[in-house]
GROMACS .gro file of C-alpha atoms in nm:
model
  148
    1UNK     CA    1  -1.022   0.989  -2.251
    2UNK     CA    2  -1.150   0.722  -2.484
    3UNK     CA    3  -1.118   0.345  -2.444
    4UNK     CA    4  -1.250   0.265  -2.792
    5UNK     CA    5  -1.153   0.454  -3.105
    6UNK     CA    6  -1.503   0.406  -3.244
    7UNK     CA    7  -1.726   0.255  -2.975
    8UNK     CA    8  -2.041   0.247  -3.190
    9UNK     CA    9  -1.858   0.062  -3.468
   10UNK     CA   10  -1.698  -0.184  -3.224
   11UNK     CA   11  -2.033  -0.248  -3.057
   12UNK     CA   12  -2.207  -0.316  -3.387
   13UNK     CA   13  -1.922  -0.539  -3.509
   14UNK     CA   14  -1.912  -0.736  -3.185
   15UNK     CA   15  -2.290  -0.787  -3.172
   16UNK     CA   16  -2.289  -0.904  -3.536
   17UNK     CA   17  -2.010  -1.152  -3.462
   18UNK     CA   18  -2.177  -1.284  -3.146
   19UNK     CA   19  -2.514  -1.325  -3.321
   20UNK     CA   20  -2.348  -1.511  -3.607
   21UNK     CA   21  -2.181  -1.754  -3.366
   22UNK     CA   22  -2.506  -1.809  -3.175
   23UNK     CA   23  -2.697  -1.873  -3.499
   24UNK     CA   24  -2.455  -2.159  -3.567
   25UNK     CA   25  -2.557  -2.314  -3.234
   26UNK     CA   26  -2.226  -2.245  -3.064
   27UNK     CA   27  -2.162  -2.091  -2.724
   28UNK     CA   28  -2.009  -1.746  -2.690
   29UNK     CA   29  -1.773  -1.628  -2.420
   30UNK     CA   30  -1.724  -1.255  -2.376
   31UNK     CA   31  -1.434  -1.182  -2.146
   32UNK     CA   32  -1.215  -0.899  -2.030
   33UNK     CA   33  -0.836  -0.899  -2.056
   34UNK     CA   34  -0.628  -1.061  -1.784
   35UNK     CA   35  -0.525  -0.841  -1.489
   36UNK     CA   36  -0.177  -0.782  -1.629
   37UNK     CA   37  -0.309  -0.646  -1.961
   38UNK     CA   38  -0.176  -0.299  -2.042
   39UNK     CA   39  -0.384  -0.125  -2.308
   40UNK     CA   40  -0.198   0.048  -2.588
   41UNK     CA   41  -0.335   0.397  -2.532
   42UNK     CA   42  -0.216   0.748  -2.614
   43UNK     CA   43   0.029   0.912  -2.376
   44UNK     CA   44  -0.253   1.024  -2.146
   45UNK     CA   45  -0.289   0.876  -1.800
   46UNK     CA   46  -0.581   0.635  -1.788
   47UNK     CA   47  -0.780   0.610  -1.469
   48UNK     CA   48  -0.820   0.238  -1.394
   49UNK     CA   49  -1.178   0.284  -1.272
   50UNK     CA   50  -1.272   0.468  -1.590
   51UNK     CA   51  -1.127   0.189  -1.802
   52UNK     CA   52  -1.309  -0.079  -1.598
   53UNK     CA   53  -1.640   0.109  -1.619
   54UNK     CA   54  -1.610   0.150  -1.996
   55UNK     CA   55  -1.542  -0.222  -2.040
   56UNK     CA   56  -1.833  -0.327  -1.812
   57UNK     CA   57  -2.073  -0.098  -1.993
   58UNK     CA   58  -1.954  -0.219  -2.331
   59UNK     CA   59  -2.000  -0.585  -2.236
   60UNK     CA   60  -2.345  -0.510  -2.095
   61UNK     CA   61  -2.449  -0.337  -2.418
   62UNK     CA   62  -2.317  -0.626  -2.627
   63UNK     CA   63  -2.523  -0.872  -2.422
   64UNK     CA   64  -2.836  -0.656  -2.437
   65UNK     CA   65  -2.817  -0.584  -2.808
   66UNK     CA   66  -2.735  -0.947  -2.885
   67UNK     CA   67  -3.030  -1.094  -2.698
   68UNK     CA   68  -3.258  -0.829  -2.844
   69UNK     CA   69  -3.178  -0.999  -3.177
   70UNK     CA   70  -3.091  -1.360  -3.095
   71UNK     CA   71  -3.266  -1.594  -2.850
   72UNK     CA   72  -3.044  -1.757  -2.590
   73UNK     CA   73  -3.103  -2.036  -2.341
   74UNK     CA   74  -2.948  -1.830  -2.063
   75UNK     CA   75  -2.650  -1.636  -1.942
   76UNK     CA   76  -2.351  -1.732  -1.731
   77UNK     CA   77  -2.223  -1.418  -1.560
   78UNK     CA   78  -1.895  -1.396  -1.372
   79UNK     CA   79  -1.774  -1.116  -1.152
   80UNK     CA   80  -2.006  -0.901  -0.947
   81UNK     CA   81  -1.952  -0.568  -1.124
   82UNK     CA   82  -2.002  -0.713  -1.471
   83UNK     CA   83  -2.305  -0.913  -1.357
   84UNK     CA   84  -2.469  -0.603  -1.212
   85UNK     CA   85  -2.397  -0.403  -1.530
   86UNK     CA   86  -2.553  -0.673  -1.747
   87UNK     CA   87  -2.858  -0.715  -1.522
   88UNK     CA   88  -2.915  -0.339  -1.535
   89UNK     CA   89  -2.874  -0.333  -1.914
   90UNK     CA   90  -3.142  -0.604  -1.934
   91UNK     CA   91  -3.370  -0.385  -1.720
   92UNK     CA   92  -3.420  -0.665  -1.467
   93UNK     CA   93  -3.503  -0.589  -1.107
   94UNK     CA   94  -3.311  -0.890  -0.980
   95UNK     CA   95  -3.254  -1.264  -0.997
   96UNK     CA   96  -3.480  -1.521  -0.834
   97UNK     CA   97  -3.252  -1.803  -0.718
   98UNK     CA   98  -3.389  -2.149  -0.796
   99UNK     CA   99  -3.100  -2.378  -0.699
  100UNK     CA  100  -2.723  -2.404  -0.662
  101UNK     CA  101  -2.514  -2.548  -0.942
  102UNK     CA  102  -2.220  -2.563  -0.700
  103UNK     CA  103  -2.126  -2.389  -0.376
  104UNK     CA  104  -2.172  -2.014  -0.427
  105UNK     CA  105  -2.286  -2.064  -0.789
  106UNK     CA  106  -2.660  -1.995  -0.795
  107UNK     CA  107  -2.893  -2.075  -1.083
  108UNK     CA  108  -3.186  -1.841  -1.116
  109UNK     CA  109  -3.411  -1.647  -1.347
  110UNK     CA  110  -3.422  -1.278  -1.422
  111UNK     CA  111  -3.714  -1.091  -1.271
  112UNK     CA  112  -3.858  -0.780  -1.428
  113UNK     CA  113  -3.789  -0.620  -1.762
  114UNK     CA  114  -3.824  -0.758  -2.113
  115UNK     CA  115  -3.624  -1.074  -2.035
  116UNK     CA  116  -3.822  -1.180  -1.728
  117UNK     CA  117  -3.774  -1.554  -1.682
  118UNK     CA  118  -3.439  -1.580  -1.864
  119UNK     CA  119  -3.210  -1.833  -1.693
  120UNK     CA  120  -2.900  -1.687  -1.530
  121UNK     CA  121  -2.609  -1.852  -1.353
  122UNK     CA  122  -2.373  -1.629  -1.159
  123UNK     CA  123  -2.023  -1.697  -1.030
  124UNK     CA  124  -1.790  -1.468  -0.843
  125UNK     CA  125  -1.487  -1.370  -1.045
  126UNK     CA  126  -1.218  -1.515  -0.820
  127UNK     CA  127  -1.388  -1.833  -0.700
  128UNK     CA  128  -1.406  -2.186  -0.836
  129UNK     CA  129  -1.250  -2.388  -1.111
  130UNK     CA  130  -1.296  -2.364  -1.487
  131UNK     CA  131  -1.507  -2.681  -1.477
  132UNK     CA  132  -1.782  -2.484  -1.300
  133UNK     CA  133  -1.816  -2.264  -1.609
  134UNK     CA  134  -1.833  -2.570  -1.836
  135UNK     CA  135  -2.100  -2.722  -1.610
  136UNK     CA  136  -2.295  -2.396  -1.617
  137UNK     CA  137  -2.297  -2.383  -1.997
  138UNK     CA  138  -2.401  -2.749  -2.020
  139UNK     CA  139  -2.680  -2.687  -1.770
  140UNK     CA  140  -2.819  -2.400  -1.978
  141UNK     CA  141  -2.784  -2.583  -2.311
  142UNK     CA  142  -2.988  -2.872  -2.177
  143UNK     CA  143  -3.278  -2.647  -2.072
  144UNK     CA  144  -3.560  -2.527  -2.293
  145UNK     CA  145  -3.469  -2.234  -2.517
  146UNK     CA  146  -3.589  -1.907  -2.369
  147UNK     CA  147  -3.883  -1.781  -2.572
  148UNK     CA  148  -3.911  -1.429  -2.419
   0.00000   0.00000   0.00000
């Protein structure tokens, strides 16, 4: 089974696009489809866990390859599985929590790996309002640019 027709091409294209947007000084949101999304796949049964794992790993690689190229002020991560995948891709050993942006929305810094000290805000996937995400982005944009 294959989720992407040409994963390497899609990864390269996505990283290029994200880096271009970041170079302009804009924010980037990488997201997964809504729960009711039905992928247009060949007539083979697709294991839901396989599909979810492929998407998580793809997003994690996009983040890693992007911040290998382009400096960022921090990351806002939502959803536990995606957050863990991204933290692993960044080779961090964990997050040191510094404060709470809101209830159950910690602000911290990555520990370990090549991005040690990078600001990270995490939010569970099913909790909170959209305004929390806006506040998280504003918080990171107003901090000093990470100079890893």
